Coordinates of C-alpha atoms and ligand atoms in Angstrom, one line a residue:
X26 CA 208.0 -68.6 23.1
X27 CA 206.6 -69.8 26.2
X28 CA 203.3 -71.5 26.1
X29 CA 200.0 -69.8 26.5
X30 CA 198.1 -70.5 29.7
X31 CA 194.4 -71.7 29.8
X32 CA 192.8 -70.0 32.3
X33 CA 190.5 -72.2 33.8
X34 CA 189.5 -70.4 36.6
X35 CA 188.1 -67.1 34.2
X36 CA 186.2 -70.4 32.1
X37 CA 184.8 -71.8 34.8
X38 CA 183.5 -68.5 36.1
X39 CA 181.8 -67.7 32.8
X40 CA 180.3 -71.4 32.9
X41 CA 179.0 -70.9 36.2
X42 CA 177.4 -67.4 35.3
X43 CA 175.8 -69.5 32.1
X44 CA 174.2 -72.0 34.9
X45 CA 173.5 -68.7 37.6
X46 CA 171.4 -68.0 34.5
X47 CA 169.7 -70.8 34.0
X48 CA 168.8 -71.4 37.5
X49 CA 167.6 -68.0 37.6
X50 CA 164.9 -68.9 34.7
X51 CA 163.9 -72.2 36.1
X52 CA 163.1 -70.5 39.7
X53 CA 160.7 -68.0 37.7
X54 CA 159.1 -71.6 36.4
X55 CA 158.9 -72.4 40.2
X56 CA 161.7 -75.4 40.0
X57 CA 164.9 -75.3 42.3
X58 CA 167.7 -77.8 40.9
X59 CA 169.0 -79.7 44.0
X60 CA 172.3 -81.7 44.4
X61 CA 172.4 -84.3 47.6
X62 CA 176.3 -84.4 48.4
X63 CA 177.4 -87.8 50.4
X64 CA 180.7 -87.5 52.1
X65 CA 181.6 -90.7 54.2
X66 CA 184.6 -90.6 56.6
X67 CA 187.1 -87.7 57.2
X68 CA 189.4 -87.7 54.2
X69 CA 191.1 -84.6 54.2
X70 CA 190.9 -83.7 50.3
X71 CA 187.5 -85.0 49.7
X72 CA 186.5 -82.0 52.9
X73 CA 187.8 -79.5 50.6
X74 CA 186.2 -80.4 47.2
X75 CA 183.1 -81.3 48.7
X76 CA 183.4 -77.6 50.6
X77 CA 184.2 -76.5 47.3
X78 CA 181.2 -78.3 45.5
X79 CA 178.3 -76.8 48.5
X80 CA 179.8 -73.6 47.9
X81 CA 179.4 -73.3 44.4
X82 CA 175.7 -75.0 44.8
X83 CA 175.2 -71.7 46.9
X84 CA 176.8 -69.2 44.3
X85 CA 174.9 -70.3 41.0
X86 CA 171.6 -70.6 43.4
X87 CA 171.3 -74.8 43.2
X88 CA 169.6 -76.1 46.7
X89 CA 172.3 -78.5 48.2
X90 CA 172.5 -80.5 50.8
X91 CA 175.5 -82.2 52.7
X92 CA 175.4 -85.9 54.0
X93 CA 178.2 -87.7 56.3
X94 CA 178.0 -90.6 57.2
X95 CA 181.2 -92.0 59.5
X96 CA 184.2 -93.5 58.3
X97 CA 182.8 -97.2 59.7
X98 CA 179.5 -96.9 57.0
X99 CA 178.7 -100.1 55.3
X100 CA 177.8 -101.3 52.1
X101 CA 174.6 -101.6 52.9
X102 CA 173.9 -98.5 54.8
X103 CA 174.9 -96.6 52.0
X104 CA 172.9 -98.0 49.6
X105 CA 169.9 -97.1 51.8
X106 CA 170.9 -93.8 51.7
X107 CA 171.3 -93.5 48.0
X108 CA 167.9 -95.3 47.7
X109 CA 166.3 -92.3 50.1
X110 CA 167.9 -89.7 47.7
X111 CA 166.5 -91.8 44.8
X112 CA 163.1 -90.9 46.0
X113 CA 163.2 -87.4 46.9
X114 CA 161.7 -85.6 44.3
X115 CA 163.7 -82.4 45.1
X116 CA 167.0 -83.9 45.0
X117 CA 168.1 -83.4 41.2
X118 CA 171.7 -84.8 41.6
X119 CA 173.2 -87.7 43.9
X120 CA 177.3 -86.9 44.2
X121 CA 179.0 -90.0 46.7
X122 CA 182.3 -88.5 47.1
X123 CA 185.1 -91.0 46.4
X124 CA 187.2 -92.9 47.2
X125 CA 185.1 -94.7 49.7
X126 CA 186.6 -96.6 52.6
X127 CA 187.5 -99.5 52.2
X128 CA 185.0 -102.2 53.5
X129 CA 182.6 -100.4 51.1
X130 CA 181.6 -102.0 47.4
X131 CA 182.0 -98.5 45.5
X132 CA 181.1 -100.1 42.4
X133 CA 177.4 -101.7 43.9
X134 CA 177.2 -97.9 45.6
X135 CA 177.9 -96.0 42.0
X136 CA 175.2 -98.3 40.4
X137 CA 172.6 -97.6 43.2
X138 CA 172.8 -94.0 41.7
X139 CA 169.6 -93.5 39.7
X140 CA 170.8 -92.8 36.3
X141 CA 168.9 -89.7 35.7
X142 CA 170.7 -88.3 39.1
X143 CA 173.9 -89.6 38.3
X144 CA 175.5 -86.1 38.4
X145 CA 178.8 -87.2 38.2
X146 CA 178.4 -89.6 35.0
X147 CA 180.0 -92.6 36.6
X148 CA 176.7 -94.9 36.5
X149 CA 177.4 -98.1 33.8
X150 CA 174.1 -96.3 32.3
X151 CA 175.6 -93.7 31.6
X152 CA 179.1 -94.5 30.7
X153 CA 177.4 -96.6 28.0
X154 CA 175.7 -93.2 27.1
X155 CA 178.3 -91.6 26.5
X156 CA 180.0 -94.3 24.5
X157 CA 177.2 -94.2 22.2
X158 CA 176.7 -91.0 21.4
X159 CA 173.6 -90.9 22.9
X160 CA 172.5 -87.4 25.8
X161 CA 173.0 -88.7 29.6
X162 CA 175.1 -86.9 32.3
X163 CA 178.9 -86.6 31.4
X164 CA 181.6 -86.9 33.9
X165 CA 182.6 -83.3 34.9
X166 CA 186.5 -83.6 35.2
X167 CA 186.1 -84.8 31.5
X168 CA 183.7 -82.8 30.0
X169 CA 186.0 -79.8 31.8
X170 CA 188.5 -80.6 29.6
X171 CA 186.6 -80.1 26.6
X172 CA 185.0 -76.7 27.5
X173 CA 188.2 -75.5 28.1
X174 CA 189.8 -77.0 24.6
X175 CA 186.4 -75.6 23.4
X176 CA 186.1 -71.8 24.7
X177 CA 190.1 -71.7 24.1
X178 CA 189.1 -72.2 20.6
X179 CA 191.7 -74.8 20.3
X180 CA 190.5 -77.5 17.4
X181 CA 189.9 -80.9 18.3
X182 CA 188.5 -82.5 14.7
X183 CA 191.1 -84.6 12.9
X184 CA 193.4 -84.0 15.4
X185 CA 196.3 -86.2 17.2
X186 CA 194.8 -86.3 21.0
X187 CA 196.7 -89.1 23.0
X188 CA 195.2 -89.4 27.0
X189 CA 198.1 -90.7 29.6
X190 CA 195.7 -92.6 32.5
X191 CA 193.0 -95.2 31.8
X192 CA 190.9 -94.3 34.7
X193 CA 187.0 -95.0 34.8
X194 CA 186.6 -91.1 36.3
X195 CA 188.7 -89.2 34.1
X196 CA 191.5 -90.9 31.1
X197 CA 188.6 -93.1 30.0
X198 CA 185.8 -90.7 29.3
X199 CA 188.2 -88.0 28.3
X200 CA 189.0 -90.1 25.7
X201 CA 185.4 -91.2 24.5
X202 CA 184.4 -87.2 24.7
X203 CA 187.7 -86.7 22.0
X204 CA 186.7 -89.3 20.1
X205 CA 182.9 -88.2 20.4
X206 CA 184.8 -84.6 18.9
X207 CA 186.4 -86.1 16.3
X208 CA 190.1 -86.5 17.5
X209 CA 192.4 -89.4 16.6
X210 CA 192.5 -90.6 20.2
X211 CA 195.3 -93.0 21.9
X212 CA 195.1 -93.9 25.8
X213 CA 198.6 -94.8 27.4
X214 CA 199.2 -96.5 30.6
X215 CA 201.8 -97.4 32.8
X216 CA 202.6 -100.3 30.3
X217 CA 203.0 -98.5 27.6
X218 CA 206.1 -99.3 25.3
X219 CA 207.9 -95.2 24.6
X220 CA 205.6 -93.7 26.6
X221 CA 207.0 -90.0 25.9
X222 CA 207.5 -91.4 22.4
X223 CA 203.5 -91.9 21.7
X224 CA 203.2 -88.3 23.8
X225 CA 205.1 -87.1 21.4
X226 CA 202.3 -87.5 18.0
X227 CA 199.9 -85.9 20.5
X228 CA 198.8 -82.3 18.9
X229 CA 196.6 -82.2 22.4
X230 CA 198.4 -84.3 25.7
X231 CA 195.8 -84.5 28.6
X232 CA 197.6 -86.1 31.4
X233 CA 195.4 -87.8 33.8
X234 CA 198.4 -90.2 35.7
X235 CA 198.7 -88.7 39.4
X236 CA 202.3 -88.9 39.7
X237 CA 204.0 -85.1 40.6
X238 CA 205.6 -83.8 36.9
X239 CA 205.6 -87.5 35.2
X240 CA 205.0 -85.3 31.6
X241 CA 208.7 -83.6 31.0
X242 CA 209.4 -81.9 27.7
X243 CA 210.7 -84.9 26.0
X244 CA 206.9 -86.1 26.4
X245 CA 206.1 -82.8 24.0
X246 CA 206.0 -82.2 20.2
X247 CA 206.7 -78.4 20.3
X248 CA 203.7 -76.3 20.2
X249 CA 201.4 -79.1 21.6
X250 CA 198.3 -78.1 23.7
X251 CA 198.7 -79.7 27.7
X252 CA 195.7 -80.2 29.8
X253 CA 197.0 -81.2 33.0
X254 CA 194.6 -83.2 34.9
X255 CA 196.9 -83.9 37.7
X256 CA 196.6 -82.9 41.4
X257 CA 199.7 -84.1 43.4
X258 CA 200.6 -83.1 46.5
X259 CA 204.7 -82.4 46.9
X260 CA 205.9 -83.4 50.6
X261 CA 209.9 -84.6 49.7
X262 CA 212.4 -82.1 49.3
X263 CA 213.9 -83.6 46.8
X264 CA 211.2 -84.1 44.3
X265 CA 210.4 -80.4 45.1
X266 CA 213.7 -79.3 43.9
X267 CA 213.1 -81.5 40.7
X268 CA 210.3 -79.2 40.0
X269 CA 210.7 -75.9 41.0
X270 CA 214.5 -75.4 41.7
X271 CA 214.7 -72.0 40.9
X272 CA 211.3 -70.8 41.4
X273 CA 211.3 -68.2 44.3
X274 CA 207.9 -67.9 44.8
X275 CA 206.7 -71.7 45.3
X276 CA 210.0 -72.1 47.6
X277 CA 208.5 -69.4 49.7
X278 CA 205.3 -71.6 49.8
X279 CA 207.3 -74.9 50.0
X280 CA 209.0 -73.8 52.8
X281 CA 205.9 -71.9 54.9
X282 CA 203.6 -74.9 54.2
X283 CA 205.8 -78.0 53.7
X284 CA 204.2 -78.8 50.8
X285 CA 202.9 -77.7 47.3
X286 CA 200.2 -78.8 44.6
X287 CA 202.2 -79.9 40.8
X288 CA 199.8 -81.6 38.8
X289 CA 201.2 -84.4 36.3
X290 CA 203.1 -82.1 33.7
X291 CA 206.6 -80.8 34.6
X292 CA 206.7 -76.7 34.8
X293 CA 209.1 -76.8 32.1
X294 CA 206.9 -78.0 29.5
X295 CA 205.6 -74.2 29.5
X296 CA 208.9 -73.9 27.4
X297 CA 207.6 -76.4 24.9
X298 CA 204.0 -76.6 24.8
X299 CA 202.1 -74.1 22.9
X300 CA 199.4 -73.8 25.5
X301 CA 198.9 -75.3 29.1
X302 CA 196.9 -75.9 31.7
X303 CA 198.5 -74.7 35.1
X304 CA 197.9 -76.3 38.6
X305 CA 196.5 -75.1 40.6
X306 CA 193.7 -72.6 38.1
X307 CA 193.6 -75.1 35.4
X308 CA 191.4 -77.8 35.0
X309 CA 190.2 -78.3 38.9
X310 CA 187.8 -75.1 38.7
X311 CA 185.6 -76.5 35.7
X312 CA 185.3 -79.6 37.6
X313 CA 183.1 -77.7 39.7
X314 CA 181.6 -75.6 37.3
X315 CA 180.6 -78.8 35.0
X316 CA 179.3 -80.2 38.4
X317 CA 176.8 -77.1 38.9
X318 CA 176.1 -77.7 34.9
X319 CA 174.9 -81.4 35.3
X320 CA 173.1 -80.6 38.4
X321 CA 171.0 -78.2 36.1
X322 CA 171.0 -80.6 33.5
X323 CA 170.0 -83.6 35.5
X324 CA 166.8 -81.5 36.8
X325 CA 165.8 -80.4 33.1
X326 CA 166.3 -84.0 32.2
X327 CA 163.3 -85.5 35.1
X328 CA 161.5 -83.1 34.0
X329 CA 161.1 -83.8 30.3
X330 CA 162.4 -80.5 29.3
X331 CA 165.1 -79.5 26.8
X332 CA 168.6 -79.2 28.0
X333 CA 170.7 -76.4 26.9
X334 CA 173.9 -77.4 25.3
X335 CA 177.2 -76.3 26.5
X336 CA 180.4 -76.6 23.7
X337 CA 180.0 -78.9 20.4
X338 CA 183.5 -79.2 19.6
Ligands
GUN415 N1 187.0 -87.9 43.9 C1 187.9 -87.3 43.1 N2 187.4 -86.8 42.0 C2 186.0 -87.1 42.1 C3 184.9 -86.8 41.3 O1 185.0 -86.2 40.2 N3 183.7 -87.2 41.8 C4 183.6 -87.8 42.9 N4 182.4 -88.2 43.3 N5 184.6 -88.1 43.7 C5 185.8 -87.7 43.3

């Protein structure tokens, strides 16, 4: 049978109505969460999430605002900019699109982030947080996963969850939030001994790599639950074919746009797994929608009133 699909979008959607909601409520209090959004340079992707991220600021009725500094910023000038943002009592939530370029010291930016505004969890402050058990502002790719393990009533307590990627931004915190939930959590890496051995044990796989269809079935116990983090872009005709060979409709795609999106799990793990996350419409919409959540969250927080819970897995 072949695996049931998550449907992130139709999750995300019902998250973001849950925040429209709540937005709704605090404007009758008089307060309008705001998210500052800093986009240095011209990288193409970051232009479309951060489009992405103002847009869905504008649907669940957050004030936003976009700031672009050139490709050539310095260290120094952004941390002036973050220390502005800082200050403004109407900006609820700071968001520095990464990556950065690369004369800038992300790390010293990240950590100019005032905690409390630290929409995207990455502040140390926060990571520590989170790795205590303790409320903050949780990293949105992350905490996406669990909302969709979560409303997809898929149980996480006592079970087998193993994390491939040991990034600060996503395989690290994914793996706290698990652990947070009760899973028995193991992160692999590129140096892991049996990689698709250890895979295997996993009763949920979240892949969080960035290499195009790395997961293939023999990384699947049958049955499994897949949450593919992965966003890869597919150029080489040849890697295509090792994915979709056979597949009509993204070779009508491949061919028009001389590309496609494949996230980290191989399309034939559908004939494994018993539910997955697809790319695109899996995990990337709750990014967003987690976004517009901490946003909400970060502005209850300065303000000393209670913030309302999403999932407890
Ligand atoms: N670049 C890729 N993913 C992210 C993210 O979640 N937050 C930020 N700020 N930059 C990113």
């Amino acid at each position: 049978m072949p695996a049931r699909i998550l449907d992130g979008t139709s999750i995300a959607n019902e998250i973001r109505s849950e925040v429209a909601a709540e937005v709704k409520k605090m404007a009758a209090a008089g307060v309008r969460p705001g998210l500052a959004v800093v986009l240095v340079g011209h990288n193409p992707a970051s232009e479309i999430y951060v489009r992405g991220k103002v847009k869905a600021c504008e649907d669940v009725g957050v004030y936003s605002e976009e700031h672009t500094p050139p490709e050539t910023a310095t260290t120094a000038e952004l941390l002036a900019l973050v220390d502005n943002l800082n200050r403004r009592d109407e900006i609820d939530g700071i968001l520095v699109q990464l990556p950065l370029p690369l004369q800038v010291d992300s790390k010293q930016v990240l950590m100019a982030v005032d905690p409390m505004k630290d929409v995207d969890g990455f502040h140390p402050v926060n990571v520590g947080f989170l790795s205590t058990q303790r409320p903050g502002l949780v990293p949105c790719t992350p905490a996406g996963v669990i909302e969709i393990l979560k409303r997809s009533q898929i149980p996480v307590a006592g079970q087998e969850a193993v994390v491939v990627g040991r990034s600060d931004i996503v395989g690290k915190p994914a793996a706290m939030l698990l652990m947070n939930a009760n899973a028995t959590v193991t992160v692999c890496h590129s140096k892991t001994h049996d990689l698709p051995g250890v895979c295997r044990r996993a009763n949920i796989l979240v892949a969080a790599i960035g290499r195009a269809g790395m997961v293939t079935r023999d990384f699947v116990k049958p049955g499994a639950t897949v949450i593919d983090v992965g966003m890869n872009k597919v150029t080489d005709p040849a890697e295509f074919q090792r994915l979709f060979a056979g597949n009509s409709k993204r070779e009508q795609t491949f061919r028009m746009k001389g590309s496609t999106l494949v996230g980290d799990v191989h399309p034939e793990v559908a004939e494994v797994a018993g539910a997955l996350t697809p790319v695109p419409g899996g995990v990337g919409p709750l990014t967003i929608a987690m976004l517009m959540y901490n946003t909400v969250k970060a502005a209850k927080m300065r303000r000393g009133n209670r913030v309302p819970e999403l999932s407890r897995v």
